[in-house]
Coordinates of C-alpha atoms in Angstrom, one line a residue:
X1 CA -52.2 4.1 -46.4
X2 CA -51.3 3.1 -42.9
X3 CA -47.6 2.4 -42.1
X4 CA -46.7 0.3 -39.0
X5 CA -43.3 -0.2 -37.6
X6 CA -43.1 -3.7 -36.2
X7 CA -39.6 -3.6 -34.7
X8 CA -36.2 -2.0 -35.0
X9 CA -32.8 -3.4 -34.5
X10 CA -30.2 -2.0 -32.2
X11 CA -28.4 -0.3 -35.1
X12 CA -31.4 2.1 -35.7
X13 CA -30.2 4.5 -33.0
X14 CA -27.2 4.7 -30.7
X15 CA -28.2 4.5 -27.1
X16 CA -25.7 4.6 -24.2
X17 CA -26.2 2.5 -21.2
X18 CA -25.1 3.6 -17.7
X19 CA -23.9 0.7 -15.6
X20 CA -23.1 0.9 -11.9
X21 CA -20.3 -1.4 -10.6
X22 CA -20.7 -1.2 -6.9
X23 CA -20.8 0.0 -4.3
X24 CA -21.6 -3.6 -3.4
X25 CA -20.5 -5.8 -6.3
X26 CA -18.3 -8.9 -6.7
X27 CA -16.1 -7.0 -9.2
X28 CA -15.1 -4.2 -6.8
X29 CA -12.9 -4.2 -3.7
X30 CA -15.0 -3.1 -0.8
X31 CA -17.4 -0.3 -1.4
X32 CA -15.9 1.5 -4.4
X33 CA -18.5 2.5 -7.0
X34 CA -17.7 2.9 -10.6
X35 CA -20.2 4.7 -12.8
X36 CA -19.6 3.4 -16.4
X37 CA -21.2 4.7 -19.6
X38 CA -21.2 1.9 -22.2
X39 CA -21.5 1.9 -25.9
X40 CA -22.2 -1.7 -26.6
X41 CA -19.4 -3.7 -25.0
X42 CA -17.0 -0.7 -24.8
X43 CA -16.7 1.8 -22.0
X44 CA -17.1 5.3 -23.2
X45 CA -16.8 7.1 -19.9
X46 CA -15.9 6.1 -16.3
X47 CA -16.3 7.9 -13.0
X48 CA -15.0 6.5 -9.7
X49 CA -17.5 7.5 -7.0
X50 CA -15.9 7.4 -3.5
X51 CA -17.0 8.2 0.0
X52 CA -19.2 5.2 0.9
X53 CA -17.1 4.2 3.8
X54 CA -15.7 7.5 4.8
X55 CA -14.0 7.2 8.2
X56 CA -13.4 10.9 9.0
X57 CA -10.0 10.1 10.4
X58 CA -8.6 13.5 9.5
X59 CA -11.2 15.2 11.7
X60 CA -10.8 12.8 14.5
X61 CA -7.0 13.6 14.6
X62 CA -7.9 17.0 16.0
X63 CA -9.5 15.5 19.1
X64 CA -6.7 13.0 19.9
X65 CA -3.3 13.6 21.3
X66 CA -0.1 12.7 19.5
X67 CA 0.1 9.2 21.1
X68 CA -3.6 8.4 20.3
X69 CA -3.6 9.5 16.6
X70 CA -1.4 6.5 15.8
X71 CA -4.3 4.1 16.3
X72 CA -6.4 6.1 13.8
X73 CA -3.7 6.4 11.2
X74 CA -2.7 2.7 11.0
X75 CA -6.2 1.7 9.7
X76 CA -6.8 3.5 6.4
X77 CA -4.7 1.0 4.5
X78 CA -5.4 -2.0 6.7
X79 CA -2.8 -4.1 4.7
X80 CA 0.0 -1.6 5.5
X81 CA -0.7 -0.7 9.2
X82 CA 2.9 -0.5 10.3
X83 CA 3.9 1.8 7.4
X84 CA 0.9 4.0 8.2
X85 CA 2.0 4.4 11.8
X86 CA 5.5 5.1 10.6
X87 CA 4.5 8.2 8.6
X88 CA 2.7 9.8 11.6
X89 CA 5.5 9.3 14.1
X90 CA 8.1 10.6 11.6
X91 CA 6.0 13.8 11.1
X92 CA 5.7 14.3 14.9
X93 CA 9.4 13.6 15.5
X94 CA 10.3 16.1 12.8
X95 CA 8.2 18.7 14.5
X96 CA 9.9 18.0 17.8
X97 CA 13.4 17.8 16.3
X98 CA 13.7 14.4 17.9
X99 CA 16.4 11.9 17.1
X100 CA 15.4 8.2 17.3
X101 CA 17.9 5.6 18.7
X102 CA 19.8 3.6 16.0
X103 CA 18.4 0.3 17.1
X104 CA 14.8 1.6 16.7
X105 CA 15.6 3.0 13.2
X106 CA 16.8 -0.4 12.0
X107 CA 13.9 -2.4 13.5
X108 CA 11.5 0.1 12.0
X109 CA 13.1 -0.5 8.6
X110 CA 12.9 -4.3 9.0
X111 CA 9.2 -4.3 10.1
X112 CA 8.3 -1.8 7.3
X113 CA 9.7 -4.2 4.7
X114 CA 8.0 -7.3 6.3
X115 CA 4.8 -5.3 6.2
X116 CA 5.4 -4.5 2.5
X117 CA 5.7 -8.2 1.8
X118 CA 2.4 -8.9 3.7
X119 CA 0.7 -6.2 1.6
X120 CA 2.0 -7.5 -1.7
X121 CA 1.2 -11.1 -0.9
X122 CA -2.5 -10.3 -0.5
X123 CA -2.6 -8.8 -4.0
X124 CA -0.4 -11.5 -5.6
X125 CA -2.9 -14.0 -4.5
X126 CA -6.2 -12.1 -4.9
X127 CA -5.5 -10.7 -8.4
X128 CA -5.3 -14.0 -10.1
X129 CA -8.4 -15.1 -8.2
X130 CA -10.3 -12.2 -9.7
X131 CA -9.3 -13.5 -13.2
X132 CA -10.4 -17.1 -12.4
X133 CA -7.1 -18.6 -11.0
X134 CA -7.9 -20.1 -7.6
X135 CA -4.6 -21.8 -6.7
X136 CA -2.3 -18.7 -6.1
X137 CA -4.3 -17.3 -3.2
X138 CA -3.6 -20.5 -1.2
X139 CA 0.1 -20.0 -1.7
X140 CA 0.0 -16.3 -0.9
X141 CA -1.9 -16.9 2.4
X142 CA 0.5 -19.6 3.5
X143 CA 3.4 -17.2 3.0
X144 CA 1.5 -14.4 4.7
X145 CA 0.9 -16.6 7.8
X146 CA 4.6 -17.4 8.0
X147 CA 5.4 -13.7 8.3
X148 CA 2.3 -12.8 10.3
X149 CA 3.5 -15.1 13.1
X150 CA 6.7 -13.1 13.6
X151 CA 4.9 -9.7 13.3
X152 CA 2.3 -10.8 15.8
X153 CA 5.0 -12.1 18.2
X154 CA 6.9 -8.8 18.2
X155 CA 3.9 -6.5 18.4
X156 CA 1.0 -8.4 19.8
X157 CA -1.3 -7.5 16.8
X158 CA -2.0 -9.3 13.5
X159 CA -3.2 -6.4 11.4
X160 CA -3.1 -3.1 13.5
X161 CA 0.3 -3.5 15.2
X162 CA 0.4 -0.3 17.2
X163 CA 4.2 -0.9 17.7
X164 CA 5.5 2.6 16.7
X165 CA 5.8 5.3 19.3
X166 CA 6.8 8.9 19.0
X167 CA 10.6 8.6 19.6
X168 CA 11.0 4.9 18.8
X169 CA 9.1 1.7 19.3
X170 CA 6.9 0.2 22.0
X171 CA 9.5 -2.2 23.3
X172 CA 12.6 -4.2 22.3
X173 CA 12.5 -7.5 20.4
X174 CA 11.6 -10.7 22.2
X175 CA 14.5 -13.1 23.0
X176 CA 15.3 -15.3 20.0
X177 CA 13.0 -13.3 17.7
X178 CA 15.7 -12.5 15.2
X179 CA 16.4 -16.1 14.5
X180 CA 12.7 -16.9 14.1
X181 CA 12.2 -13.9 11.8
X182 CA 15.3 -15.0 9.8
X183 CA 13.9 -18.5 9.4
X184 CA 10.5 -17.1 8.3
X185 CA 12.0 -14.8 5.7
X186 CA 14.2 -17.6 4.3
X187 CA 11.2 -20.0 4.1
X188 CA 9.1 -17.4 2.2
X189 CA 12.0 -16.5 -0.1
X190 CA 12.5 -20.2 -1.0
X191 CA 8.9 -20.5 -2.3
X192 CA 8.5 -17.2 -4.1
X193 CA 9.2 -18.7 -7.5
X194 CA 5.8 -20.3 -7.3
X195 CA 4.3 -17.0 -8.4
X196 CA 6.7 -16.6 -11.3
X197 CA 5.9 -20.1 -12.6
X198 CA 2.2 -20.5 -11.6
X199 CA 1.0 -17.0 -12.5
X200 CA 3.4 -14.9 -14.6
X201 CA 4.2 -17.7 -17.0
X202 CA 0.6 -18.9 -17.2
X203 CA -0.7 -18.3 -20.8
X204 CA -4.3 -17.6 -19.7
X205 CA -3.1 -15.0 -17.1
X206 CA -0.9 -13.4 -19.7
X207 CA -3.7 -13.4 -22.3
X208 CA -6.0 -11.5 -19.8
X209 CA -3.3 -8.9 -18.7
X210 CA -0.7 -8.4 -21.5
X211 CA -1.5 -5.2 -23.4
X212 CA -4.6 -4.6 -21.3
X213 CA -5.2 -1.3 -19.4
X214 CA -2.1 0.5 -20.6
X215 CA -1.4 3.6 -18.4
X216 CA 0.8 6.2 -19.9
X217 CA 3.6 8.1 -18.1
X218 CA 1.7 11.4 -18.9
X219 CA -1.4 10.1 -17.1
X220 CA 0.7 8.9 -14.1
X221 CA 2.2 12.4 -13.7
X222 CA -1.1 14.2 -14.3
X223 CA -2.9 12.3 -11.6
X224 CA -0.1 11.9 -9.1
X225 CA -0.1 8.1 -9.4
X226 CA 2.7 6.5 -7.4
X227 CA 4.0 3.2 -6.2
X228 CA 4.0 -0.1 -8.2
X229 CA 1.4 1.3 -10.6
X230 CA 3.6 4.3 -11.6
X231 CA 6.8 2.2 -11.8
X232 CA 5.0 -0.2 -14.1
X233 CA 4.6 2.7 -16.5
X234 CA 8.3 3.5 -16.5
X235 CA 8.3 6.2 -13.8
X236 CA 11.5 5.4 -12.0
X237 CA 10.9 7.0 -8.6
X238 CA 11.1 5.4 -5.2
X239 CA 11.3 7.6 -2.1
X240 CA 13.5 5.0 -0.3
X241 CA 16.2 5.5 -2.9
X242 CA 15.6 9.1 -4.0
X243 CA 14.9 10.7 -0.5
X244 CA 16.1 8.1 1.9
X245 CA 14.6 7.9 5.4
X246 CA 15.0 5.4 8.2
X247 CA 18.0 3.2 7.3
X248 CA 17.4 3.1 3.6
X249 CA 20.4 5.3 2.9
X250 CA 22.6 2.5 4.1
X251 CA 20.8 -0.2 2.1
X252 CA 21.5 1.3 -1.4
X253 CA 23.4 -1.8 -2.4
X254 CA 20.4 -4.1 -1.6
X255 CA 17.5 -1.8 -2.6
X256 CA 16.3 -2.4 -6.1
X257 CA 13.7 -0.3 -7.7
X258 CA 11.6 -2.5 -10.0
X259 CA 10.2 -0.9 -13.2
X260 CA 8.6 -1.8 -16.4
X261 CA 7.8 0.2 -19.6
X262 CA 4.6 -1.3 -20.9
X263 CA 2.3 0.1 -18.3
X264 CA -0.3 -2.7 -18.7
X265 CA -1.9 -5.1 -16.1
X266 CA 0.9 -7.6 -16.5
X267 CA 3.6 -5.0 -15.9
X268 CA 1.8 -3.9 -12.7
X269 CA 1.7 -7.5 -11.4
X270 CA 5.4 -8.1 -12.3
X271 CA 6.4 -4.9 -10.5
X272 CA 4.5 -6.0 -7.4
X273 CA 6.1 -9.4 -7.5
X274 CA 9.6 -7.9 -8.0
X275 CA 9.1 -5.6 -5.1
X276 CA 8.1 -8.5 -2.8
X277 CA 11.3 -10.3 -3.8
X278 CA 13.4 -7.2 -3.0
X279 CA 11.6 -6.5 0.3
X280 CA 12.6 -10.0 1.5
X281 CA 16.2 -9.2 0.5
X282 CA 16.0 -5.9 2.4
X283 CA 14.6 -7.7 5.5
X284 CA 17.5 -10.1 5.4
X285 CA 20.0 -7.2 5.3
X286 CA 18.2 -5.5 8.2
X287 CA 18.2 -8.7 10.3
X288 CA 22.0 -9.0 9.7
X289 CA 22.6 -5.4 10.8
X290 CA 20.4 -5.6 13.9
X291 CA 22.2 -8.7 15.0
X292 CA 25.5 -6.7 14.9
X293 CA 24.1 -3.8 16.9
X294 CA 25.0 -3.6 20.6
X295 CA 22.1 -3.5 23.1
X296 CA 20.7 -0.1 23.5
X297 CA 17.6 2.0 24.0
X298 CA 14.6 1.5 21.8
X299 CA 12.8 4.8 22.3
X300 CA 13.1 8.2 23.8
X301 CA 11.7 9.2 27.2
X302 CA 8.7 11.5 26.6
X303 CA 7.0 14.0 28.9
X304 CA 3.7 13.0 30.5
X305 CA 1.9 15.5 28.2
X306 CA 3.4 15.7 24.8
X307 CA 3.0 18.9 22.9
X308 CA 4.5 19.7 19.5
X309 CA 5.8 23.3 18.9
X310 CA 3.8 25.7 16.9
X311 CA 4.3 25.3 13.2
X312 CA 3.8 22.9 10.3
X313 CA 5.7 20.1 8.7
X314 CA 5.3 17.5 5.9
X315 CA 6.6 13.9 6.0
X316 CA 6.2 11.3 3.3
X317 CA 6.9 7.6 3.1
X318 CA 7.1 5.0 0.3
X319 CA 4.2 2.9 1.5
X320 CA 3.5 -0.5 -0.2
X321 CA 0.8 1.0 -2.4
X322 CA 2.6 4.2 -3.2
X323 CA 3.4 7.6 -1.6
X324 CA 1.8 8.5 1.6
X325 CA 2.1 12.1 2.8
X326 CA 1.4 13.6 6.3
X327 CA 0.9 17.3 6.6
X328 CA 0.9 18.2 10.3
X329 CA -0.1 21.7 11.6
X330 CA 0.4 22.4 15.3
X331 CA -0.7 25.3 17.5
X332 CA 1.5 24.2 20.4
X333 CA -1.2 22.1 22.0
X334 CA -1.2 18.4 22.8
X335 CA -3.5 17.6 19.8
X336 CA -2.8 18.4 16.2
X337 CA -4.5 21.5 14.9
X338 CA -4.7 19.8 11.5
X339 CA -3.5 16.5 10.1
X340 CA -3.9 15.9 6.4
X341 CA -3.3 12.5 4.8
X342 CA -2.2 12.1 1.2
X343 CA -3.0 8.5 0.7
X344 CA -1.7 6.5 -2.3
X345 CA -4.9 4.8 -3.3
X346 CA -6.9 8.0 -3.5
X347 CA -4.7 9.4 -6.3
X348 CA -4.2 6.1 -8.0
X349 CA -7.9 5.3 -8.4
X350 CA -8.6 8.7 -10.0
X351 CA -6.6 7.6 -13.1
X352 CA -9.3 5.0 -13.9
X353 CA -11.4 7.9 -15.3
X354 CA -8.7 8.4 -17.9
X355 CA -7.8 4.7 -18.4
X356 CA -11.1 2.9 -18.6
X357 CA -12.7 4.8 -21.6
X358 CA -12.1 2.8 -24.8
X359 CA -11.6 -0.5 -23.1
X360 CA -14.0 -3.5 -23.1
X361 CA -16.3 -4.3 -20.2
X362 CA -14.7 -7.7 -20.0
X363 CA -11.3 -6.1 -19.3
X364 CA -12.6 -3.8 -16.6
X365 CA -12.2 -6.4 -13.8
X366 CA -8.6 -7.1 -14.9
X367 CA -7.8 -3.4 -14.9
X368 CA -9.5 -2.6 -11.7
X369 CA -7.7 -5.5 -9.8
X370 CA -4.3 -4.4 -11.2
X371 CA -4.6 -1.0 -9.4
X372 CA -3.9 -2.7 -6.1
X373 CA -5.9 -0.3 -3.9
X374 CA -7.6 -0.5 -0.5
X375 CA -10.9 1.4 -0.2
X376 CA -10.1 2.6 3.3
X377 CA -7.0 4.3 1.8
X378 CA -9.3 6.2 -0.6
X379 CA -12.0 7.1 1.9
X380 CA -9.7 7.9 4.8

C-alpha cells in the first residue's frame, strides 16, 4: 500500500519565522535594525542590532581640542544639540575648576529648556503619525517653528547651535530678543492643549497605546533606562531636581517632575507632553530672571591654547531623552586623552529585548515609537 501526504496545515509543526525590521524600513527611525523571532503573530524574541550609522565621535574627540569637540558632541542627538553641547562644556569647566558668569548660567538654562520643548514637539507630532494620525504633526511643526526662530536668532543655527563655549556662551543676547522669546513661549503655551484634546483624548490613539508595551520598574533599573520612559514607569528621578546644575536649584518651585505608574505607551506619551508643558513654564521663569539681571560678562577669557589639567571627571545632564554622561580623561594636553559618552537612547533601546517578547507584531510599531529615541544617540 502506498501512502501519499497531499498537504499539511500550519498546526502540524511549529516553525518560528525570523523577521528583520530595518535597517531601512518605514517602521524604524533611521537605521535601527530589529531582529524579531515570531511565533505566528506574536514576538518570541527581539534583538536590537545597532551600529549601522556609527559616527566614531568618541575616537574623533581625541584628535580635536577642547573648543572643537563641541561641534562633534552636539550632533549625536540632533534634536537636542544645545543640551549635548552643554554636557561637554560642563565637564571641561569642572576639570578646569572654572566658574561661569551668572548671566551665562541663566541663559544656558533658558536655552536648554527651549531645546527640550523642540525635542519633545518632534515626538509629540511624529508618534501619532506612526499610528495613523496625520493632523498632530502639523501642529507640532508650527510650534517648533515658533521656537526655532528665536533659537536661530540668538545662535545663528537651526539645529546645531554651537552657542556654548568653555567658560560661558558665544555672545550676549541680541537687543530685544527677550521680548521676542517671551512672545514665542506664550504663543506656544496658548496652543499646547491641542495635544491633550486631539491626541491624548482620542479613543483610537488610546486604544493603540493604553496597556500596550508595559515596561516594569525592574527592567528600567536593570537596563539603565532614563528620562521620560523611566518616569512613565514610576521611576521618580530627574537630575535637574535631584542633583541640580546650572540654575535649576533656584527653579525648584517651577520645576515639576512628571511621572506615571502604568509604564505603557500612553504613559510615555503623557510624560513627554507633561514635560513639554513644564519646560515652557521653566523658560518663562528664566526669561523673568534674565530680565532682572544687570548687564555683565557672558563668558570667561581663555588662553590661546586651552589645556585641561591631568586627571579625570564625569559630568551628567538631564537631556530631553534621558541621562547623558560625559567621562573626560586628560593627560594635560590640549586634546582629551579620552571622552566617553553615555547617551540616553543607547541604554533605553536595549530594553526592547526584554519588552517586545510576548507582544503582537501589530503593537511593535506603537512600542518602538513610544521609546522616543534618535539613532545617532545610539550609534554615537
